XYZ file of N, CA and C in Angstrom:
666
model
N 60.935 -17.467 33.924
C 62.360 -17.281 33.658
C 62.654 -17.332 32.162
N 63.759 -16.630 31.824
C 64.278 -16.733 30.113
C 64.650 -18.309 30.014
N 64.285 -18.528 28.676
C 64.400 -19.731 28.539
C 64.946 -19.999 27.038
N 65.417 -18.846 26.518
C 65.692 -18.734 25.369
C 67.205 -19.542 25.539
N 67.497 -19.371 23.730
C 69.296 -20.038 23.493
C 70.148 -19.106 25.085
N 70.072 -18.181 25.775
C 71.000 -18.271 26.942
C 70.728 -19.133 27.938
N 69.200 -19.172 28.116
C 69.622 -20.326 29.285
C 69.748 -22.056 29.274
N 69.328 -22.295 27.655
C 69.708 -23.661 27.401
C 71.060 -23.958 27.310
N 71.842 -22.631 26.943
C 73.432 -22.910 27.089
C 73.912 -22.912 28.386
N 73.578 -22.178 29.333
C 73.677 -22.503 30.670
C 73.413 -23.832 30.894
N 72.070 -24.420 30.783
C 71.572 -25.226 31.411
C 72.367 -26.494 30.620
N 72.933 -26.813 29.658
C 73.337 -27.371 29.027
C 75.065 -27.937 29.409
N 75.583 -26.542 29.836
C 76.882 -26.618 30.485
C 77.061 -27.078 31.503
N 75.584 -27.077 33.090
C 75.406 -27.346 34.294
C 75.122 -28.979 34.034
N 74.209 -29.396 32.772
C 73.848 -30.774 33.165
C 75.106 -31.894 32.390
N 76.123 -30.877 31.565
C 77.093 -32.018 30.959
C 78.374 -32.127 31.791
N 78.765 -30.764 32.863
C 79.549 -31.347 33.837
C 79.125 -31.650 34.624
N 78.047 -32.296 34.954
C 77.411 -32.875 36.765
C 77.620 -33.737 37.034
N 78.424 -34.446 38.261
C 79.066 -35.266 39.263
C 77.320 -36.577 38.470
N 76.298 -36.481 38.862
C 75.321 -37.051 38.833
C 75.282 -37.864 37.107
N 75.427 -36.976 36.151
C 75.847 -37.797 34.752
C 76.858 -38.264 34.551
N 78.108 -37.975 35.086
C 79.206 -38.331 34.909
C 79.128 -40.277 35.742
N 78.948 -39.763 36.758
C 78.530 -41.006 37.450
C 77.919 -42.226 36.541
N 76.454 -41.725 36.047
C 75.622 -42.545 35.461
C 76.128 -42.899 34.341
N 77.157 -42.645 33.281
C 78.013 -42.319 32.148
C 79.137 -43.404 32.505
N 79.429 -43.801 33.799
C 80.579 -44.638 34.359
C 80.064 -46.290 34.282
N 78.640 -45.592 34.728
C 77.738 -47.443 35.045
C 77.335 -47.955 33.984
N 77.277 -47.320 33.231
C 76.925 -47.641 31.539
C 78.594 -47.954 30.928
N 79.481 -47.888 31.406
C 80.680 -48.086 30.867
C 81.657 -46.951 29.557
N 80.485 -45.912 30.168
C 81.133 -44.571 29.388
C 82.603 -43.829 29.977
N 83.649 -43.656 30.231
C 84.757 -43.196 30.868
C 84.519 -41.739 30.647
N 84.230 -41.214 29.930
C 84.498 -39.503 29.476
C 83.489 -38.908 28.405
N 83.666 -37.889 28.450
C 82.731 -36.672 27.400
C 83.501 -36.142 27.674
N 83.736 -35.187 26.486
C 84.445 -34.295 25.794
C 83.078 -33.201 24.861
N 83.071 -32.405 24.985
C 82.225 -31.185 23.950
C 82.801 -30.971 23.402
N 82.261 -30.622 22.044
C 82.551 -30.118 20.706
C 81.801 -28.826 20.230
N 81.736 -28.486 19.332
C 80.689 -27.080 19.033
C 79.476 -27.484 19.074
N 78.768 -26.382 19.352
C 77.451 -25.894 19.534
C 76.891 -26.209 18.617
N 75.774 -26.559 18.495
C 74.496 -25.687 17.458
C 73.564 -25.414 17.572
N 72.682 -24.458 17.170
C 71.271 -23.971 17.715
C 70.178 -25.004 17.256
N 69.267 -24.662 17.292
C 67.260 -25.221 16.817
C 67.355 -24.522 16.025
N 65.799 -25.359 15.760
C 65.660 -25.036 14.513
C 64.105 -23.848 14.590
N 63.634 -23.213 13.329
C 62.387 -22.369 13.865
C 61.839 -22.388 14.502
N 61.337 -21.800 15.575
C 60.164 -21.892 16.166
C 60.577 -22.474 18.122
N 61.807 -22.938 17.806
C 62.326 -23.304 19.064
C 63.708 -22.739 19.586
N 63.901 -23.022 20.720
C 64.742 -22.586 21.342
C 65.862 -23.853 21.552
N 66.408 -24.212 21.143
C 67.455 -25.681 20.829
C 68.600 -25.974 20.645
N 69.302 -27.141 20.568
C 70.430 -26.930 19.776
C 70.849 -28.666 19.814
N 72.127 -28.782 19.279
C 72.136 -29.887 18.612
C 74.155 -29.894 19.361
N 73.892 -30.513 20.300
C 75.288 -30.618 20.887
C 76.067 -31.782 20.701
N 77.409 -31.443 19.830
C 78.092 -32.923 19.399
C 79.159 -33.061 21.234
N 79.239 -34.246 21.010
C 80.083 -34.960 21.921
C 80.695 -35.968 21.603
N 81.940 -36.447 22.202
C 82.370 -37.543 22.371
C 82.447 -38.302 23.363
N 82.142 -39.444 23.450
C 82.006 -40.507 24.884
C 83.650 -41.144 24.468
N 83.491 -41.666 25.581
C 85.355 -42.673 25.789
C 84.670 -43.725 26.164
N 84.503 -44.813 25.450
C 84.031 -46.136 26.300
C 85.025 -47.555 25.404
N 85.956 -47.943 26.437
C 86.753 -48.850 26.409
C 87.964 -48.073 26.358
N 88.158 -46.738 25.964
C 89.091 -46.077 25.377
C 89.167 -45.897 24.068
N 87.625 -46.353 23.543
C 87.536 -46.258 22.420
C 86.697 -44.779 21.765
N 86.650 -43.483 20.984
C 86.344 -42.666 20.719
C 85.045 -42.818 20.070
N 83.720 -42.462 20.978
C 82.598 -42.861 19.687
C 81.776 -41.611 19.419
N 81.844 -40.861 18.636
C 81.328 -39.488 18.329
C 79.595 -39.936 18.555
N 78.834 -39.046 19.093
C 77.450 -38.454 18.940
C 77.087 -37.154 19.361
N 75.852 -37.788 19.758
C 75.087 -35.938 19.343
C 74.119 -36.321 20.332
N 74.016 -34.857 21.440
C 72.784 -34.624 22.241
C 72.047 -33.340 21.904
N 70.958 -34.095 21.882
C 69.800 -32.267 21.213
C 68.376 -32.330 22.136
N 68.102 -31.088 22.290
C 67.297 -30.601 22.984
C 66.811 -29.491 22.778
N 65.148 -29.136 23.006
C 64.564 -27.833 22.538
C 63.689 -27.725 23.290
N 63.206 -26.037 23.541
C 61.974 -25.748 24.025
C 61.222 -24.639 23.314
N 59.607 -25.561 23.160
C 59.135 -24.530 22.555
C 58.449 -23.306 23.218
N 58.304 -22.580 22.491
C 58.111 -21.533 23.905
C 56.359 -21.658 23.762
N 55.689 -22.210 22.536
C 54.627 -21.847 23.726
C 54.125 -22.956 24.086
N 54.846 -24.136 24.971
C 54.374 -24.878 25.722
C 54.740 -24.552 27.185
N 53.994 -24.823 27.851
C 53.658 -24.151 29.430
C 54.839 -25.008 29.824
N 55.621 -24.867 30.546
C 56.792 -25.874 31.570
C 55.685 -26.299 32.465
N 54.796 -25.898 33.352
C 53.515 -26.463 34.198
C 52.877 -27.576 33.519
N 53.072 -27.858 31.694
C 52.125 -29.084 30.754
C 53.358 -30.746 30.922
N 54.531 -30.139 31.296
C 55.809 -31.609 31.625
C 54.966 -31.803 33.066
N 55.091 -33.646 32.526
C 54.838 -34.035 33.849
C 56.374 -35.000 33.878
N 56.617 -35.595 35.241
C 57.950 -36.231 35.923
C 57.439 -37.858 35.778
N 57.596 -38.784 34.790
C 57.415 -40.291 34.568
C 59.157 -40.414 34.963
N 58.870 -41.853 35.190
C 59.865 -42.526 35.027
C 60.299 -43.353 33.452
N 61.408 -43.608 33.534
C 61.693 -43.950 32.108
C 61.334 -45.754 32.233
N 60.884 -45.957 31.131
C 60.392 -46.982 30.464
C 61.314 -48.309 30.921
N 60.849 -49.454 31.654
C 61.585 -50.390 32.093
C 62.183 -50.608 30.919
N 62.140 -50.937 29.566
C 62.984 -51.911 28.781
C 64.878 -50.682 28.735
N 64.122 -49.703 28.623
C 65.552 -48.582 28.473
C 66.659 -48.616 29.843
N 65.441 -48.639 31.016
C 66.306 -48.666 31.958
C 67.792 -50.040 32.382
N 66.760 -50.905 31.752
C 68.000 -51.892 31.500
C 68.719 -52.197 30.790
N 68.529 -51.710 29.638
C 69.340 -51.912 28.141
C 70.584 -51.046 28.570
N 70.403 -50.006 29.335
C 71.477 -48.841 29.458
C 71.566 -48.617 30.655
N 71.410 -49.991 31.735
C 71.714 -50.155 33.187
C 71.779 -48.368 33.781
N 70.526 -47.705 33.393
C 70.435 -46.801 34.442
C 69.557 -47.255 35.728
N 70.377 -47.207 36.756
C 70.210 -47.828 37.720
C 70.612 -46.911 38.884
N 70.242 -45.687 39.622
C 68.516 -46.361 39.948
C 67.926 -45.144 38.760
N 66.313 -45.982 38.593
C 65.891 -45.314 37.182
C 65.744 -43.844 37.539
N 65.916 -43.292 36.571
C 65.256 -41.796 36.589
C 64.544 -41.554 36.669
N 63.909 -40.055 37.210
C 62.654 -39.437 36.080
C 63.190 -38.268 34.977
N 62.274 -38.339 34.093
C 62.469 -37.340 33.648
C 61.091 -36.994 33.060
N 61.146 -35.705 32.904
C 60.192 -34.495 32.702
C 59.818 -34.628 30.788
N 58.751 -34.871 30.750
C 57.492 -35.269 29.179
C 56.666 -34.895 29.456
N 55.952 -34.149 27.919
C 54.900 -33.910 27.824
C 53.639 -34.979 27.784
N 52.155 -35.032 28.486
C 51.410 -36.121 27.865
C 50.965 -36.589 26.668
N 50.314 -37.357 26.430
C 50.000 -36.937 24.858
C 49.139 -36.071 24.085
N 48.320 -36.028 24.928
C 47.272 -34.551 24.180
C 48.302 -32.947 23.864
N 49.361 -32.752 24.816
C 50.034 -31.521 24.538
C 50.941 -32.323 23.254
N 51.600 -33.645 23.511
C 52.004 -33.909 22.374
C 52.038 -33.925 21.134
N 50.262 -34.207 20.850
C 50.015 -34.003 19.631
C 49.698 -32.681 19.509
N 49.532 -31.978 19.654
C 48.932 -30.281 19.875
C 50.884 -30.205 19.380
N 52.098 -30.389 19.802
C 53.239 -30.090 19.024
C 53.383 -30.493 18.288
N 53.003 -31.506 17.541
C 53.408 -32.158 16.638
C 52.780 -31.625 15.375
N 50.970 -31.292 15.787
C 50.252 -30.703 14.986
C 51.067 -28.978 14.662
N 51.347 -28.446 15.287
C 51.801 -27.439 15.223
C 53.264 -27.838 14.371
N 54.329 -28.210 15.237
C 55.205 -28.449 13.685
C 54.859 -28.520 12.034
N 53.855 -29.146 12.201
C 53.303 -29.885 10.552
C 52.872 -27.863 10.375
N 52.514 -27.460 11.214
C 52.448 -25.739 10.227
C 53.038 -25.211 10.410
N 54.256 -24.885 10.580
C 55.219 -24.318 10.484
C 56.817 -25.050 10.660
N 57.098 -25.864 10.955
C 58.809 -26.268 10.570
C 59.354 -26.465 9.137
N 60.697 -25.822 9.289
C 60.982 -25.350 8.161
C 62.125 -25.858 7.510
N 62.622 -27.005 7.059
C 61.652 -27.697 5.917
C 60.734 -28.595 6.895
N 59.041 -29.080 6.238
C 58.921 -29.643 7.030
C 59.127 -31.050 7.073
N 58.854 -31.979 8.149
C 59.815 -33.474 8.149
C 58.188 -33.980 8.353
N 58.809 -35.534 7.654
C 57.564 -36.549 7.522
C 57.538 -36.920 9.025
N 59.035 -37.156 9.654
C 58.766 -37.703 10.924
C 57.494 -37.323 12.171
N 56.972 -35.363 11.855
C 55.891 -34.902 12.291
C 54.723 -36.167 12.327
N 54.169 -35.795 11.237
C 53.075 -36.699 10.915
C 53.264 -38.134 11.223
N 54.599 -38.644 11.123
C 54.346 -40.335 12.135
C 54.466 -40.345 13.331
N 54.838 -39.203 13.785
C 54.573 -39.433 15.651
C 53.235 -39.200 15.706
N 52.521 -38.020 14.974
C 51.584 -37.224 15.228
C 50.190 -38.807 14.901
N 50.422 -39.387 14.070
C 49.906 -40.733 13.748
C 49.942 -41.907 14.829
N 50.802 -41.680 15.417
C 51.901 -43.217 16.453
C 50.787 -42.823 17.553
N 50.680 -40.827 17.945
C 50.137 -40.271 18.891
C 48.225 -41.152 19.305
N 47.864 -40.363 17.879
C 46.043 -40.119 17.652
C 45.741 -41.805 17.315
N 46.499 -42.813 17.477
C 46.017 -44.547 16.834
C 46.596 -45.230 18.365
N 47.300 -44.668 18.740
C 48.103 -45.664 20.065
C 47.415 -46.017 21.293
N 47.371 -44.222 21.530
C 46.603 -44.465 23.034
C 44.696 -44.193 22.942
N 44.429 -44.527 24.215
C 42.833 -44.460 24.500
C 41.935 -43.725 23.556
N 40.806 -43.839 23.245
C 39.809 -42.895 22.900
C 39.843 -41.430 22.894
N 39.761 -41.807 24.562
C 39.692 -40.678 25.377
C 40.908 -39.817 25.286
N 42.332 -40.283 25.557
C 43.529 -39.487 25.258
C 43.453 -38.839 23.739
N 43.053 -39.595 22.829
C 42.910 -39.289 21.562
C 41.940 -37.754 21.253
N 41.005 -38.065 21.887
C 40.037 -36.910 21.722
C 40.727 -35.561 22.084
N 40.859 -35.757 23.305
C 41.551 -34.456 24.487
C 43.270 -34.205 23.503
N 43.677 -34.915 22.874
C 44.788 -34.204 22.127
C 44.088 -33.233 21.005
N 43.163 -33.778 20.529
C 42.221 -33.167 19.245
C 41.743 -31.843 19.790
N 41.100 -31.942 21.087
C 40.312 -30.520 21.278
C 41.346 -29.991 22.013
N 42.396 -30.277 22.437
C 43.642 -28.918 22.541
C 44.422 -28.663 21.440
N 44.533 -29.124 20.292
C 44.888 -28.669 18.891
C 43.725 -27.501 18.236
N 42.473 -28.387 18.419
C 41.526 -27.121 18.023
C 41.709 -26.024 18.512
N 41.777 -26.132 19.728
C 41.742 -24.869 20.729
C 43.056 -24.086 20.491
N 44.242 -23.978 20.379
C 44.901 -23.861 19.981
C 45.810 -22.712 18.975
N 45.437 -23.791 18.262
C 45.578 -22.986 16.240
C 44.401 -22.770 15.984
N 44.620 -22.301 14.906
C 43.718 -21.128 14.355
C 43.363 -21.804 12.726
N 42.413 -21.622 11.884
C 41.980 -22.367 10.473
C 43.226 -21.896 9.704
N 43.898 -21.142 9.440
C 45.041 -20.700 8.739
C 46.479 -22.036 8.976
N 46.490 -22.187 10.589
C 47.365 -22.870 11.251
C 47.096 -24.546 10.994
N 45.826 -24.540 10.805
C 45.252 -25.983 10.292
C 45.252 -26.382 9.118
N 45.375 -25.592 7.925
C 45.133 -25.401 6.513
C 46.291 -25.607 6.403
N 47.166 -25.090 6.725
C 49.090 -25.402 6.386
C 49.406 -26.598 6.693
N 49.203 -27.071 8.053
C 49.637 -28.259 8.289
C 48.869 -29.975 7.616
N 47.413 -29.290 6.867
C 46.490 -30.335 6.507
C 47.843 -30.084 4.571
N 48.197 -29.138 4.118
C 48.880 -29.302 3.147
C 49.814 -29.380 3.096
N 50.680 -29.669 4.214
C 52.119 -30.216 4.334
C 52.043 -31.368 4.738
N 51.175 -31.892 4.889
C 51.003 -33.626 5.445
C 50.464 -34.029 3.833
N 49.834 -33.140 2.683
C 49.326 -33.634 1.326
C 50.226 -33.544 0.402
N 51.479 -32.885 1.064
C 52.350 -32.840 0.078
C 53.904 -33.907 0.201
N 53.582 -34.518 1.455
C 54.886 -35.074 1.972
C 55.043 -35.971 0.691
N 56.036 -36.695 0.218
C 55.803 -37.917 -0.763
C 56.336 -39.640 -0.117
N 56.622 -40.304 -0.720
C 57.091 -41.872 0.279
C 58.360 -41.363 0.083
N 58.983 -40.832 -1.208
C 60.568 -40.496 -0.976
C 60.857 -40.031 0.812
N 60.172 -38.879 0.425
C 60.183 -38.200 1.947
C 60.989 -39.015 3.401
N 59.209 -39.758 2.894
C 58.988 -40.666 4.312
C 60.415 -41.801 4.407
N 60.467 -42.314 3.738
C 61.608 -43.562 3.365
C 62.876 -42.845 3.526
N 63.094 -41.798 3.596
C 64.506 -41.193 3.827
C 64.573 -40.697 5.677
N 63.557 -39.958 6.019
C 63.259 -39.599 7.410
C 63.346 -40.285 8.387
N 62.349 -41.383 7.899
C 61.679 -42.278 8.981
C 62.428 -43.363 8.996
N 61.618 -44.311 7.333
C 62.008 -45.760 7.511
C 63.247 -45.852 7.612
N 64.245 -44.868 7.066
C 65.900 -45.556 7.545
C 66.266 -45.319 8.740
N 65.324 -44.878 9.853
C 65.899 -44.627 11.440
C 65.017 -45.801 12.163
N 64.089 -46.410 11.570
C 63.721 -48.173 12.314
C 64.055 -48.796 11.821
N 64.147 -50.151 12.680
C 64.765 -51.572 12.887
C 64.373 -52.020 11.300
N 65.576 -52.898 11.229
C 64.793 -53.538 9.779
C 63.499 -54.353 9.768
N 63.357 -55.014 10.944
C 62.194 -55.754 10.902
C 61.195 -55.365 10.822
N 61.111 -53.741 10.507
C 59.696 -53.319 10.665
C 59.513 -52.072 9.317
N 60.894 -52.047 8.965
C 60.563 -51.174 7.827
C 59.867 -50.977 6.711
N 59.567 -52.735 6.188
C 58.998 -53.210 4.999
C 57.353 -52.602 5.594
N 56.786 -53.080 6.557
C 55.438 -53.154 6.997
C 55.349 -51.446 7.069
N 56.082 -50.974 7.384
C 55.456 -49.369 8.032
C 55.696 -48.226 6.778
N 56.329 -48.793 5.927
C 56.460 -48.072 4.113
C 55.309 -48.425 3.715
N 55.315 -49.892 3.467
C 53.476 -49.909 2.836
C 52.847 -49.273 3.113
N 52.564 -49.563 4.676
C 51.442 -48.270 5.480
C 51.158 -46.720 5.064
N 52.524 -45.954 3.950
C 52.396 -44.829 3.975
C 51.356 -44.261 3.318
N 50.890 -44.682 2.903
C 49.407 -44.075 1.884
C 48.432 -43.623 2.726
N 48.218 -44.925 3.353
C 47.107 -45.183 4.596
C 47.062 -44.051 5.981
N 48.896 -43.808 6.363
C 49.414 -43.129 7.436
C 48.776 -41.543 6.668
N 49.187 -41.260 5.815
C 49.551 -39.901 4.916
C 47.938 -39.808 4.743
N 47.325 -40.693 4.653
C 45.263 -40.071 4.231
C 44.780 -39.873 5.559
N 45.283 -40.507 6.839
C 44.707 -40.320 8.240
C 45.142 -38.982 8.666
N 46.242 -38.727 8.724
C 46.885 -37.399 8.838
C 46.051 -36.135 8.607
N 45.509 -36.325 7.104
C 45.122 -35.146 6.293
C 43.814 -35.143 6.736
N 42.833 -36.528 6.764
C 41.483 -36.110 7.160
C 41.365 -35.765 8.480
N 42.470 -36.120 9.464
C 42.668 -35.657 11.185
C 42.242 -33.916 10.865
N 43.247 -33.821 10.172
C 43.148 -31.737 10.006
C 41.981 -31.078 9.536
N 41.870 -32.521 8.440
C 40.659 -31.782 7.347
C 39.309 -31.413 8.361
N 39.032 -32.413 9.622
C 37.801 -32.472 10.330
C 37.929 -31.082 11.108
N 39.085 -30.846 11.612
C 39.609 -30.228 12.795
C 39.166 -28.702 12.001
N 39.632 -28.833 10.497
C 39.171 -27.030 9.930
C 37.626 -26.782 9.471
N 37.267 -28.062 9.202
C 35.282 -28.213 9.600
C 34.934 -27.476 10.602
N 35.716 -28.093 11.644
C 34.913 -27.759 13.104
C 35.223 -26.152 13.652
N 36.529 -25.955 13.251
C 37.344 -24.921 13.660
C 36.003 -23.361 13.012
N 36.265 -23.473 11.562
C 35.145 -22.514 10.952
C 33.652 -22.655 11.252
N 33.158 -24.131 11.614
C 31.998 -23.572 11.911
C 31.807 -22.809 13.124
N 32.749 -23.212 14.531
C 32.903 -22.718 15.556
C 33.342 -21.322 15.698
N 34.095 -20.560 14.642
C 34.563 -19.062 14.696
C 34.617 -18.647 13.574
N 34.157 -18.986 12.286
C 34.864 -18.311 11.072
C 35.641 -18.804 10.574
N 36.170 -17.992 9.223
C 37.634 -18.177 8.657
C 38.424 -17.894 9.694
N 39.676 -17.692 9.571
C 40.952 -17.237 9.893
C 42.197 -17.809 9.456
N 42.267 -17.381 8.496
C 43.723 -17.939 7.534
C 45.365 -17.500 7.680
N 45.049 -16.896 8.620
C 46.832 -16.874 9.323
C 47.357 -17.898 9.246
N 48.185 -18.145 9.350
C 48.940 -19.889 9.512
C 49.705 -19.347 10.844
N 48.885 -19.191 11.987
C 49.744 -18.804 13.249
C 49.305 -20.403 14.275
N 50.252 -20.514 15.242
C 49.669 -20.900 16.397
C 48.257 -20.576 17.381
């Protein structure tokens, strides 16, 4: 099916009037939404960036819901988890959801792909893409690596190994550290040197392997 900006605006219009959010929006102590204008994604995706207003107390609190799809991730690669006990109670969704995520091997395979092509690109890439390849198993770790190889192409690897060499701490400290908790900001700024050299030798191995396995190929494509 199209999945482009028409049917996220569809799909967007079906899931912000539904009896089912509105509901869940009540138990959380939200009274109302109201829409505001549109906005699209950004390169490479199909997205947009939808302002709203909630009514909770009767009080007006402006935000923002955003959502994207890239097109070349398979809809067959989302799997259906449930959401994370600590969220489900912080925001008494009750009874929990599921909702539809990628695992982490396709994860990092997007993330790697952002870092070559989003436009400007954001440090935040490279700290998920970091949070991704240090967090989980060995094994998850690997299997994100050889579906990135597989993937992109040495062109597509070469961009993203020099947009992770060019990020600076300004960067990072504007992106990142001012969207976590304070208690953790001091510790995860230091880290950036350390974060920013893992990054680059992740790619640097990946365009080793990539050329000895096929050649050059310096496209910067997917």
């Amino acid at each position: 099916p199209d999945r482009g900006p028409q049917f996220l605006t569809h799909l967007r219009k079906l899931l912000l009037e539904s009896p089912p959010l509105r509901r869940a929006l009540l138990r959380a102590g939200i009274e109302d939404l109201t829409v505001s204008v549109l906005d699209g994604g950004g390169p490479g995706s199909a997205g947009f960036k939808q302002k709203v207003q909630l009514i909770c107390g009767g009080v007006p609190l402006p935000t923002k819901i955003e959502g994207s799809y890239r097109e070349e991730t398979l809809p067959a690669e989302a799997i259906a988890q449930p959401i994370p006990a600590p969220f489900v109670t912080r925001y008494r969704l009750e009874p929990a959801p599921m909702v539809a995520t990628y695992p982490a091997p396709v994860a990092m395979w997007q993330k790697a792909l952002a870092l070559s092509r989003r436009d400007p690109p954001q440090t935040r890439d490279i700290y998920d893409l970091d949070h991704l390849t240090t967090s989980y198993s060995l094994d998850v770790a690997a299997a994100g690596r050889q579906l990135t190889l597989e993937r992109m192409n040495v062109g597509a690897l070469r961009q993203a190994a020099e947009t992770v060499a060019a990020f600076t701490r300004q960067e990072f400290e504007g992106q990142v550290i001012a969207f976590l908790p304070d208690t953790r900001r001091n510790d995860i700024l230091a880290g950036w040197a350390s974060l920013q050299e893992r990054g680059w030798l992740w790619f640097e191995g990946l365009i080793e392997e990539r050329t000895k396995r096929d050649g050059h190929d310096e496209t910067p494509e997917g």
